[in-house]
XYZ file of C-alpha atoms in Angstrom:
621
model
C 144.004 13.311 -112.447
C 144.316 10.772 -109.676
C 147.427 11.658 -107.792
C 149.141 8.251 -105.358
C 148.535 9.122 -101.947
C 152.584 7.943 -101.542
C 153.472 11.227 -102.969
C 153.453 14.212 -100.829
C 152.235 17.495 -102.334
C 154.307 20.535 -102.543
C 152.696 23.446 -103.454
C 150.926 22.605 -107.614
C 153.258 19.240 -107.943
C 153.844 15.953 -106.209
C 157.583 14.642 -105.988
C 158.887 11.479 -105.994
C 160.774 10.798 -102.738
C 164.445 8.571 -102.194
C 166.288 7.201 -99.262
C 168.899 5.961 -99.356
C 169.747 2.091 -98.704
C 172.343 1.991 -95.737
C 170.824 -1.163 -94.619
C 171.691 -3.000 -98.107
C 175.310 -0.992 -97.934
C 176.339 -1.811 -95.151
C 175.474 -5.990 -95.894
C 178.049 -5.597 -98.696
C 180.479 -3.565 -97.279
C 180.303 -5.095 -93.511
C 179.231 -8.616 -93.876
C 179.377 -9.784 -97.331
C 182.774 -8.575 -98.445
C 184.844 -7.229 -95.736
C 185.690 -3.911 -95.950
C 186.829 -3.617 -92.738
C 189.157 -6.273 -93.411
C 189.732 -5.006 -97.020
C 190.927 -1.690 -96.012
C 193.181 -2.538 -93.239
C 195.469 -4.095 -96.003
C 195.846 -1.237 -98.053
C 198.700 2.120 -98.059
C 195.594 4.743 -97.917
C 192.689 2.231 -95.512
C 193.796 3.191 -92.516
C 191.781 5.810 -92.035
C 189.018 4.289 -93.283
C 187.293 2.265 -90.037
C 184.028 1.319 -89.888
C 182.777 4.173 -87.984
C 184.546 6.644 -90.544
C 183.067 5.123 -93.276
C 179.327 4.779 -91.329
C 179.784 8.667 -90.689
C 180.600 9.338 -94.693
C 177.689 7.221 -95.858
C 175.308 9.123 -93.121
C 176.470 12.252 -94.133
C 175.999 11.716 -98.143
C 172.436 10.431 -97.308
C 171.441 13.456 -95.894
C 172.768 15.116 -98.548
C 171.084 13.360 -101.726
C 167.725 13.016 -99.386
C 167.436 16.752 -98.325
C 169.322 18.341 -101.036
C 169.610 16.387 -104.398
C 166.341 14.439 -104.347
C 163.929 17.117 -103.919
C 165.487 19.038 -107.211
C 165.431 15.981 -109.082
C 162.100 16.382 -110.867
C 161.919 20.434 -111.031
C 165.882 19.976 -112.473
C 163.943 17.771 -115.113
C 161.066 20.254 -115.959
C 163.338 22.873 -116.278
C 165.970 21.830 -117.906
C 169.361 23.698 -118.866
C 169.661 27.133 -120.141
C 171.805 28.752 -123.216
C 172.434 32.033 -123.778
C 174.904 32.815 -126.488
C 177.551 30.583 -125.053
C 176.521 30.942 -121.317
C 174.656 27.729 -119.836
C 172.869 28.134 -116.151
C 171.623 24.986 -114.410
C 168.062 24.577 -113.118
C 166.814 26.498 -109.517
C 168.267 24.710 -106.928
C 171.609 22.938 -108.543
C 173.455 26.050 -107.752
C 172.985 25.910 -103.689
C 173.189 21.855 -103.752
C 176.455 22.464 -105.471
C 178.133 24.666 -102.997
C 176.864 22.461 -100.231
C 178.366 19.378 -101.631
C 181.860 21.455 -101.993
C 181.667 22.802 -98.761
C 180.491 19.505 -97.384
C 184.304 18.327 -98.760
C 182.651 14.998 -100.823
C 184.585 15.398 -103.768
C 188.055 14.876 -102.143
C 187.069 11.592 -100.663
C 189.096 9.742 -102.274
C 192.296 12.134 -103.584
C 195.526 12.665 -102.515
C 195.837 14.623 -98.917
C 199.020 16.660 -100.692
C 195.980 17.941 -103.303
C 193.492 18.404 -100.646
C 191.617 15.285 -100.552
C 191.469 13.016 -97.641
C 193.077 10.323 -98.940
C 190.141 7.316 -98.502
C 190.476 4.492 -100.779
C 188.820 4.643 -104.365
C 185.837 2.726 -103.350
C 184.632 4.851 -100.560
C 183.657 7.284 -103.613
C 181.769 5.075 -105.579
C 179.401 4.407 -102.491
C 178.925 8.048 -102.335
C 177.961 8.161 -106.122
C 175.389 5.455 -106.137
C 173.775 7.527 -103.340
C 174.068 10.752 -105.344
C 173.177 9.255 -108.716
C 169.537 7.637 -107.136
C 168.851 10.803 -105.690
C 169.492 13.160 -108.665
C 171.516 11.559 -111.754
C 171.358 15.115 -113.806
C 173.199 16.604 -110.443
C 175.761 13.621 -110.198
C 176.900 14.322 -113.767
C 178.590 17.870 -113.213
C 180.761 16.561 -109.979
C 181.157 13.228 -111.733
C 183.001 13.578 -114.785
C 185.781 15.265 -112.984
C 186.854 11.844 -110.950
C 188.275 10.970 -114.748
C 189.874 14.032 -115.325
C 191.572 13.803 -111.616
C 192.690 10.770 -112.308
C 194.444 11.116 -115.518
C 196.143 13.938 -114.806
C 197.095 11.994 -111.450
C 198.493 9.090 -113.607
C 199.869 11.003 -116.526
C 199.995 14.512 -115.400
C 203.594 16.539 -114.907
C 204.291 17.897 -111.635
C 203.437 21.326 -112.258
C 200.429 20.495 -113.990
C 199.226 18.249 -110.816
C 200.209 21.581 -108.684
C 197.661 23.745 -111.721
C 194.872 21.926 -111.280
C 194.302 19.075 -108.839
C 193.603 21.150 -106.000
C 191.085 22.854 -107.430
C 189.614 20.192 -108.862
C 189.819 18.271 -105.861
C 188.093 20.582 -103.652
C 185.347 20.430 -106.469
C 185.697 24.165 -106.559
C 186.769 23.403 -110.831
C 185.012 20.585 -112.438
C 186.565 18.533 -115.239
C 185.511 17.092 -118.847
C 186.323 14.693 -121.118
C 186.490 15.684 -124.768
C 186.199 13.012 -127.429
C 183.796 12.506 -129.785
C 183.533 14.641 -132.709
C 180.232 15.048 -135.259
C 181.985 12.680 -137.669
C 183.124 10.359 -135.387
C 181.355 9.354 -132.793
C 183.125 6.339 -131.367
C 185.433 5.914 -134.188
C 187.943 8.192 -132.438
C 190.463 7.180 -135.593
C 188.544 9.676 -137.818
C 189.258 12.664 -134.840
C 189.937 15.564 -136.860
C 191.183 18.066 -133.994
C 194.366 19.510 -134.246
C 196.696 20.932 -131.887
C 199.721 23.092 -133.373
C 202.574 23.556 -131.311
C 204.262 26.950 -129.866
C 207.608 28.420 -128.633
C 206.270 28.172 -124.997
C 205.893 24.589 -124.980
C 201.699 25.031 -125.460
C 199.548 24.018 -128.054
C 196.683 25.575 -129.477
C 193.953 23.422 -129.854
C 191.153 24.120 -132.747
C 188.203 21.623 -133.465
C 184.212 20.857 -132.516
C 183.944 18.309 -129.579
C 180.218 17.371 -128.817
C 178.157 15.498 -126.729
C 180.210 17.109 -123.672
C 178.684 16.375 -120.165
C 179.103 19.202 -118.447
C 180.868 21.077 -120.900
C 179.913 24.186 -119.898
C 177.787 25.393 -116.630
C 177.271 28.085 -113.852
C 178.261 25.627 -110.887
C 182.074 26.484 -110.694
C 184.595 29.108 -110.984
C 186.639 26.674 -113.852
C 186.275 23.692 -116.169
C 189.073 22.035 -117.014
C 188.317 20.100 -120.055
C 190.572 16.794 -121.028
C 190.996 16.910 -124.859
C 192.013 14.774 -127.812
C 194.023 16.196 -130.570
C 196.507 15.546 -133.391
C 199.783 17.113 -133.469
C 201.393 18.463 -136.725
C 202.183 14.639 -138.780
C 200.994 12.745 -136.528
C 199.945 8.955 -137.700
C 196.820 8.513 -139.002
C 194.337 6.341 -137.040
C 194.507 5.855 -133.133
C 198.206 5.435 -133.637
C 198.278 9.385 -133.553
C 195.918 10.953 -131.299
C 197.217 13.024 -128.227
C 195.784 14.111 -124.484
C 195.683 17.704 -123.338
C 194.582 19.618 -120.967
C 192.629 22.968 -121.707
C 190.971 25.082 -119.302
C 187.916 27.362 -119.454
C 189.951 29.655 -117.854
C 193.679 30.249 -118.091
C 195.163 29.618 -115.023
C 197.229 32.705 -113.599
C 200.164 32.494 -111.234
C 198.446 32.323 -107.876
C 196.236 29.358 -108.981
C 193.185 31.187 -109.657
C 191.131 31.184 -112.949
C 192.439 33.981 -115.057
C 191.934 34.952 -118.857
C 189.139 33.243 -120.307
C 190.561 30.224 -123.371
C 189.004 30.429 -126.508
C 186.627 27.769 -125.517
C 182.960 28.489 -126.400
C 180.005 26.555 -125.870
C 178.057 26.408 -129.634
C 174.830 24.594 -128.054
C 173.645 22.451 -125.499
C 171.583 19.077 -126.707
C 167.705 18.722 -126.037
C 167.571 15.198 -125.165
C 165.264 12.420 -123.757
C 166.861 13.155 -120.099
C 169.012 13.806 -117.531
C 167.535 17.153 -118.517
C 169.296 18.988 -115.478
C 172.880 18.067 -116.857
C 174.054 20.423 -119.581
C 175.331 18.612 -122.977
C 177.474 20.945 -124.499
C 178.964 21.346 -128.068
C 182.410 22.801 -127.649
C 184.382 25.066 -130.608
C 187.793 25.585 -129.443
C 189.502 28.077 -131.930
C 193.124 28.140 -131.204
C 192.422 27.581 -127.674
C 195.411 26.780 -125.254
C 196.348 23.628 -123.879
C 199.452 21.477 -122.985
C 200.269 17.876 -123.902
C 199.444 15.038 -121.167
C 201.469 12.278 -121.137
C 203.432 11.665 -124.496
C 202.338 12.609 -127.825
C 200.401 10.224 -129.560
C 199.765 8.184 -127.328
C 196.145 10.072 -125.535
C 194.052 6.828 -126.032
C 196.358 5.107 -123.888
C 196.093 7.986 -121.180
C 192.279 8.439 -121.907
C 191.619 5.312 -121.243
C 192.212 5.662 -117.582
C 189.502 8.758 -117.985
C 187.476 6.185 -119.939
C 187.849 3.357 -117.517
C 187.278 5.559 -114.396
C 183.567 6.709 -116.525
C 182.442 3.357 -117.406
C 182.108 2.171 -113.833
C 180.298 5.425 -112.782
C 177.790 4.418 -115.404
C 177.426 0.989 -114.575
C 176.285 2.977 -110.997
C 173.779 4.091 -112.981
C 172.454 1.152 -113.914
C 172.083 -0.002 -110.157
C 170.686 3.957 -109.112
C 168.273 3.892 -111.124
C 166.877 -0.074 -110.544
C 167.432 1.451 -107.263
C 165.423 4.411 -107.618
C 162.795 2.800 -109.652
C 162.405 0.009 -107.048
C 161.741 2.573 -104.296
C 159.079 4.348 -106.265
C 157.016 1.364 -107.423
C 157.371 -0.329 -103.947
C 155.613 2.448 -102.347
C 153.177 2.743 -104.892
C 152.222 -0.810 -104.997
C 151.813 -1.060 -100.939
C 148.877 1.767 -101.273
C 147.230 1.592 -104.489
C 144.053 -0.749 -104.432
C 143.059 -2.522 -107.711
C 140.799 -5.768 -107.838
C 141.010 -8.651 -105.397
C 144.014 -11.230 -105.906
C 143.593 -14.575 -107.831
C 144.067 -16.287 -104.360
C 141.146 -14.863 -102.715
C 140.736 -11.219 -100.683
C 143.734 -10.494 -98.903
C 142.525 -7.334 -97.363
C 138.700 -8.028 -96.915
C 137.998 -4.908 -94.921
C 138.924 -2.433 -98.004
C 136.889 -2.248 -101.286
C 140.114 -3.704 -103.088
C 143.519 -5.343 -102.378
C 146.704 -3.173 -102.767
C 149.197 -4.222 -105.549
C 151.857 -5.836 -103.587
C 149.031 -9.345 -103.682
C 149.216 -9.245 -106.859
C 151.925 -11.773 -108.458
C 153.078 -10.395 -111.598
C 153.075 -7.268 -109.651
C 155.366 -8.825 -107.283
C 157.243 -10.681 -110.263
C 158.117 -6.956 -111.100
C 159.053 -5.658 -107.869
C 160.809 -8.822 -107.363
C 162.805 -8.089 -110.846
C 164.029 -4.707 -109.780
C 164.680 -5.716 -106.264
C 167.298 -8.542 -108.049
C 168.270 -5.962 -110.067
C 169.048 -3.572 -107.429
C 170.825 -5.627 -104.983
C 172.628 -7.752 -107.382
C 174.596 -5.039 -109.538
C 175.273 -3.726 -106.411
C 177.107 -6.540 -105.177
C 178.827 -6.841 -108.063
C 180.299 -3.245 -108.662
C 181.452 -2.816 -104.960
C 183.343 -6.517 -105.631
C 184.876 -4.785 -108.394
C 186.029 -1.381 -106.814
C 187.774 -3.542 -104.265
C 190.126 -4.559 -107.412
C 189.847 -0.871 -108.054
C 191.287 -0.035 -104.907
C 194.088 -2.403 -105.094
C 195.027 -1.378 -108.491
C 194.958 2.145 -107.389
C 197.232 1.058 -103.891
C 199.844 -0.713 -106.235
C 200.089 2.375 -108.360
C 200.744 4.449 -105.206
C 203.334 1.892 -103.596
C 204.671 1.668 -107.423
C 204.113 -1.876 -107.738
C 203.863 -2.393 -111.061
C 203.351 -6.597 -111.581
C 200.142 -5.936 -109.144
C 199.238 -2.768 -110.805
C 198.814 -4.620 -113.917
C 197.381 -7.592 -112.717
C 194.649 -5.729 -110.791
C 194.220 -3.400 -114.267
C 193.258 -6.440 -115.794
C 191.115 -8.036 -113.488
C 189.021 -5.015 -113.522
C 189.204 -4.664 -117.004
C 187.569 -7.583 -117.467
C 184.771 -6.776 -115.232
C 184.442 -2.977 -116.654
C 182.230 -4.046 -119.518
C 179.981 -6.834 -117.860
C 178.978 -3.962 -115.136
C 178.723 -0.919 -117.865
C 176.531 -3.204 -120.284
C 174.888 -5.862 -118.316
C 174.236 -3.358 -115.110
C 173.083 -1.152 -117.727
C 170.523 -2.395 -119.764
C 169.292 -4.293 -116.193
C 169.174 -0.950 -114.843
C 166.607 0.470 -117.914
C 164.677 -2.881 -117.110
C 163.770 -1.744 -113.832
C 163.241 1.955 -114.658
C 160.598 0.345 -117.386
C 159.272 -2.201 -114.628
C 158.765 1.165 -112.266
C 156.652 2.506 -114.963
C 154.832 -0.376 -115.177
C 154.023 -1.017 -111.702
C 152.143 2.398 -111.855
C 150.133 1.679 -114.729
C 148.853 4.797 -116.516
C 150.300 6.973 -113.385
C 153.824 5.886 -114.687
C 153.665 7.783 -118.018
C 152.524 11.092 -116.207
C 155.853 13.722 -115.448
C 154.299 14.084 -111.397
C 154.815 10.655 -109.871
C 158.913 10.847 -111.066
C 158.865 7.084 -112.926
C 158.861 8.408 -116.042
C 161.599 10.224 -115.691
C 163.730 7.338 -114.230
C 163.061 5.424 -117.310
C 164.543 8.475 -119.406
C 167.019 9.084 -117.452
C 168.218 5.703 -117.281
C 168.092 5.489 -120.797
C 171.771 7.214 -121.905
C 173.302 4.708 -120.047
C 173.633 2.029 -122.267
C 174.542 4.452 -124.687
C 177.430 6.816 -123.520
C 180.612 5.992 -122.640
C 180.409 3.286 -125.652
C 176.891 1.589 -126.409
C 176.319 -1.991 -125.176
C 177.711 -3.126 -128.285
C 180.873 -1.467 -128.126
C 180.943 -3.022 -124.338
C 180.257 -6.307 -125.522
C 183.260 -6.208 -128.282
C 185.571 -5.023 -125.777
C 184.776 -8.163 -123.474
C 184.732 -10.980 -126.142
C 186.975 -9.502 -128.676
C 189.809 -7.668 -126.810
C 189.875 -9.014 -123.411
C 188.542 -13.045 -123.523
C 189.517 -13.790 -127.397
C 192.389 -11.321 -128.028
C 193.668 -10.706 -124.763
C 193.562 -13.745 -122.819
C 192.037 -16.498 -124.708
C 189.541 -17.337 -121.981
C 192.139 -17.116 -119.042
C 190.193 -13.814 -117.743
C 186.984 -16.433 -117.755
C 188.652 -19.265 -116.415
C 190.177 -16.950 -113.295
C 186.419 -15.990 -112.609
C 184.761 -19.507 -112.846
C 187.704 -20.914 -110.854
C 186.060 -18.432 -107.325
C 182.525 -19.616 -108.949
C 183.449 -23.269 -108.428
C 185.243 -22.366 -105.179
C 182.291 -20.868 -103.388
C 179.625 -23.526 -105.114
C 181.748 -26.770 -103.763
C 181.283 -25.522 -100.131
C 177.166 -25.809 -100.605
C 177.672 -28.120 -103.666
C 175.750 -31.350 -101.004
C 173.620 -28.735 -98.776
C 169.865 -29.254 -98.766
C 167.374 -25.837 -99.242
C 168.005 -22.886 -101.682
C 171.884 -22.825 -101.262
C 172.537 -26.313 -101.995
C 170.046 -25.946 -105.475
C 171.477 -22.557 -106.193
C 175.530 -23.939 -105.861
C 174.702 -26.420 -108.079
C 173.605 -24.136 -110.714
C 176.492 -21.990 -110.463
C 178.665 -24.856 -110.521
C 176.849 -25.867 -114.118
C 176.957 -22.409 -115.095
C 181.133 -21.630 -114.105
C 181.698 -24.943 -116.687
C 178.943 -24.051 -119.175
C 180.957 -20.109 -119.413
C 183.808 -21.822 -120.310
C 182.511 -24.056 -122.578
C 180.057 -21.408 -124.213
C 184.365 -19.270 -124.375
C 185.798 -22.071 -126.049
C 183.303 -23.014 -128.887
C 182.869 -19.153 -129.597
C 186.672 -18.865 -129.645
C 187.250 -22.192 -132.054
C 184.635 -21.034 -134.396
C 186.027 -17.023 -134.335
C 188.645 -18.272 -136.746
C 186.811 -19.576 -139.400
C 183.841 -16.767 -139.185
C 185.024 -13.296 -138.782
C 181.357 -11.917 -138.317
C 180.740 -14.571 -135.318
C 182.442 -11.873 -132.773
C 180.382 -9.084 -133.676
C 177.508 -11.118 -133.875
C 177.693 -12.815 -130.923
C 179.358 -10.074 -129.055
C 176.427 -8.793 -127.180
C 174.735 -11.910 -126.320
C 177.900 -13.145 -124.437
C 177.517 -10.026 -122.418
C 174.208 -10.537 -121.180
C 174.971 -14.247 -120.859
C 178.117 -13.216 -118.771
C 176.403 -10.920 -116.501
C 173.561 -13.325 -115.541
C 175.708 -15.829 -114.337
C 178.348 -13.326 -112.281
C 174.996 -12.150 -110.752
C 174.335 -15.314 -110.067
C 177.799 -16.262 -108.184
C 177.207 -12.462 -106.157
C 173.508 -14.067 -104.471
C 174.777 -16.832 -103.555
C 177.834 -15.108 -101.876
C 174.755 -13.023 -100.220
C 172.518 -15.652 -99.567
C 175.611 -17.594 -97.680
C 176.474 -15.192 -95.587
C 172.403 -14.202 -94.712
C 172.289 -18.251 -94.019
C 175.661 -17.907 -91.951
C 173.767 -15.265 -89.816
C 170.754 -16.801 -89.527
C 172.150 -20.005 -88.110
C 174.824 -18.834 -85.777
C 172.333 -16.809 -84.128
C 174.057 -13.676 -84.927
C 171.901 -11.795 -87.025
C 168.212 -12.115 -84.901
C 167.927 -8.587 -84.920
C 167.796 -8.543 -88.873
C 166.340 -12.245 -89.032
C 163.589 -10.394 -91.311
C 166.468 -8.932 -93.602
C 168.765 -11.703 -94.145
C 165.753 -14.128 -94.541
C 164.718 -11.711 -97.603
C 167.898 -12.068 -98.898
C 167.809 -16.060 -99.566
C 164.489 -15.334 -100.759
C 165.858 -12.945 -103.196
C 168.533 -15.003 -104.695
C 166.032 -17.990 -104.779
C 163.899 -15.562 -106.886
C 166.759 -14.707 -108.997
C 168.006 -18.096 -109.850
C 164.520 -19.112 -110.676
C 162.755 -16.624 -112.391
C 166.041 -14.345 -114.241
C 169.123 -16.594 -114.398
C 167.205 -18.766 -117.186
C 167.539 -16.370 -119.301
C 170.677 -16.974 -119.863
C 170.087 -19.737 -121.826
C 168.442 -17.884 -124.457
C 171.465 -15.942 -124.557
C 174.185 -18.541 -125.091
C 172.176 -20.406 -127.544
C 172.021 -17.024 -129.593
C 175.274 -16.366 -129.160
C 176.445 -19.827 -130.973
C 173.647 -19.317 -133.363
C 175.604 -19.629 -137.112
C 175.857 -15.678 -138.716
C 174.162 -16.740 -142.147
C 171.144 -15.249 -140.823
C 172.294 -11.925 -139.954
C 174.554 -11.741 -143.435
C 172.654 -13.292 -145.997
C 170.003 -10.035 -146.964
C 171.138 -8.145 -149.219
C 171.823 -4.330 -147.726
C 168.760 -3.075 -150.692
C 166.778 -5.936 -149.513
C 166.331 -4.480 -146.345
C 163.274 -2.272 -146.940
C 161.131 -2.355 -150.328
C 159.459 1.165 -150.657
């Protein structure tokens, strides 16, 4: 087999390499959106200043670049291991895992009075998108805890906080979020669980819970697992489902883990990927646990758990474009194949490299768009996150719930849209490598896997797209959530709306796009009445249509600012980089923005043609 000369050899393998993109970070964070400026308004930013924050991101490059990155593809190969209940992570996972407690990351972004240092929300999510390119499988164990902290944070009684968050915090426990069920899925009405209360104020919790990421594992002393149950009489349906807390291990007096629960891991999953992170299937059996929040009303508390997930998975989407990108770029500046249509571009070698080629660059291009893009877009939105989290801390509640919804809103354009981009680019990266791609050595393969439970967990793209059109533009707003978004669209596209270049051509288009949203909102919400199957239906293809044309409004705030650089004379250091950021956006708005068309006219397409076979008719055998 022909191995890439890109890929350095270690010992009987070759590994994929990663690093990490300060360079595009730091644009967003520094340039494009302010951070400096961002932070200095909120309770918990000022300790976050720009050489704080340049020192965290340093720190957690080293970290996924030296530690996480070169585990990636043995975590893969190996896989998980079960042993009548007992699950040990791949060589490697257990040493990167003490380093990145030690290394205090998981705090970031917690309370100082639990441990943490107290940074603003967003600070963590930069430190995920590092971790998740690097090694996704790794990400998962430290990553599903952020939800647990956070409920228990929101919802959590004093001495429960005191229990668990510092442990947590430190990373030294992980955390878990237990919902679906084998007859469920994400019908969490049909939850069968049931939690039967005692004398002591405790409940003991008996039911399956499966498709648990990082249910069960050798990387900490304690998992704390965040469960949904029905009390004794509880309401049928949503109406009467309940949040509780139940750890691994009971948690004694001092604050250490004590007598093991009655917790057991039945199996862990053999899926497509993320290989390295163990799926478990839980059986608690009378296990004990104690009620979060009030009972019967868990979905409402899980939904901060739920919320907190989705955006780590729209990361996903944007690590692994990321990731993907990397990979194929390489690749494509050193492998030789045939001469370009436009005549030899490298005469002295027996072929031209890839990179001449343009579909090849169409591709790169793609996941370069993809990449930078979604980025822009989810560190936009953690800003809201960070206010919503600073109005809960100063107890404002009007500004707690106005910054809930904003980001509510944006929570299933980034899970779906970044999403299913994200699984574009991992398949581009494959692609780019030709044959290469499909073999386990050169890492693309793996990407594409990997990537490939993201559109799926956390609620599928459909579930996504019913939230956005169905509960928060039709239901919950009726278009106002649209309208507040198109109204910064037109803002930033009337400032270029009469420029000459790619800015002036690419502000019109947004400014045709904000009105075309609404009307698109409108004529699916006047129909919606008269066809109940138009929202489910159309549901998905208002997704993808939404998240082309936010994209769209995100490079032109990039491309702006690259311009503003350029022409003030400011940015002649990085005249290179800001120049390939115009050219970027002008790729994006001519060669992936069109699609949105496609999508809008599907999503007004009549339903007759989806509901008129009959459910026998669908396959004659």
């Amino acid at each position: 087999m022909e191995l890439s000369p890109l890929l350095p050899v270690t010992k009987d393998r070759t590994m994929p390499t990663y690093k990490a993109p300060l360079r595009e970070m730091r644009f967003l964070i520094n340039e494009v959106l302010d951070y400096p400026a961002h932070y200095a308004g909120l309770s918990n930013g000022g300790e976050a200043t720009p050489d704080v924050v340049d020192a965290i991101l340093e720190g957690i490059a080293v970290l996924c670049e030296k530690v996480l990155a070169p585990i990636n593809l043995s975590g893969d190969k190996e896989g998980c291991h079960f042993n009548v209940g007992e699950v040990s992570t791949p060589d490697g996972f257990k040493e990167a895992y003490r380093q990145f407690v030690e290394g205090g990351w998981q705090g970031l972004s917690f309370p100082t009075e639990y441990g943490g240092q107290g940074l603003p929300t967003s600070i963590s999510l930069f430190k995920t998108e590092m971790m998740g390119a690097a090694n996704w499988s790794f990400n998962m164990y430290p990553g599903l805890s952020l939800g647990c902290i956070n409920t228990l944070l929101q919802y959590g009684t004093e001495a429960q906080k005191a229990r668990y968050l510092p442990a947590l915090v430190s990373g030294e426990w992980t955390g878990t979020m237990c919902m679906t069920e084998p007859q469920c899925g994400t019908d969490l009405a049909q939850i069968k669980t049931r939690a039967e209360p005692q004398p002591d104020g405790s409940y003991k919790i008996t039911g399956t819970k499966i498709f648990i990421s990082a249910g069960e594992h050798d990387l900490a002393g304690n998992i704390v697992h965040v469960v949904l149950a029905r009390v004794p009489s509880a309401p049928a349906g949503t109406r009467g489902i309940s949040l509780f807390v139940v750890p691994k291990f009971l948690v004694a007096e001092d604050g250490s883990a004590g007598q093991r629960n009655t917790v057991a891991c039945g199996a862990i999953e053999h899926k497509m990927g993320i290989r390295g992170s163990a799926t478990a299937v839980l059986n608690f059996d009378e296990a004990i646990g104690y009620l979060i929040f009030e009972p019967n009303k868990g979905l409402e508390a899980m939904f901060t758990f739920m919320n907190t997930a989705r955006l780590g998975i729209a990361v996903q989407g944007v690590a692994h474009a990321e990731a993907s990108f990397q990979g194929a770029l390489a690749y494509a500046k050193e492998r030789r194949s045939m001469r370009a249509l436009s005549g030899k571009k490298e005469p002295e070698a027996s072929a031209d490299t890839l990179i001449w080629h343009a579909d090849v660059r169409r591709m790169l291009l793609t996941q370069k768009a993809i990449a930078e893009g979604g980025r822009a877009m989810l560190y936009a939105a953690v800003q809201t996150a960070d206010l919503m989290f600073n109005a809960a801390f100063e107890k404002d509640h009007a500004n707690y719930e106005h910054y809930d919804n904003e980001l509510g809103f944006y929570t299933p354009i980034l899970k779906g849209f970044l999403t299913e981009m994200g699984l574009e680019a991992a398949n581009l990266g494959m692609q780019v490598f030709g044959g290469h791609g499909y073999i386990h050595e050169h890492g693309m393969e793996q990407i594409a896997r990997d990537a490939r439970i993201a559109t799926l967990y956390e609620g599928t793209t459909g579930i996504q797209a019913l939230d956005l059109l169905g509960r928060k533009v039709l239901i919950g707003t009726r278009g106002k959530c649209v309208r507040d978004f198109t109204r910064i669209m037109l803002r930033l596209a009337r400032r270029h709306v009469f420029a000459s270049g790619p800015i002036g051509s690419m502000a019109r288009s947004t400014m045709q796009r904000a009105i075309e949203w609404n009307i698109l909102t409108l004529r699916i919400l006047l129909r919606a009445g008269k066809d109940r199957d138009l929202v489910g239906s159309a549901s998905v293809d208002y997704l993808m249509y939404s998240g082309y044309v936010m994209m769209g409004y995100f490079f032109v705030l990039q491309a702006e600012k690259a311009q503003t650089l350029l022409l003030n004379g400011k940015g002649n250091e990085s005249a290179d980089f800001y120049r390939a950021k115009i050219q970027t956006a002008a790729f994006y708005f001519d060669r992936l923005l069109p699609r949105a068309d496609a999508h809008r006219k599907s999503a007004l397409a009549p339903t007759h043609s989806l509901m008129q076979m009959d459910n026998e008719h669908f396959a004659f055998v």
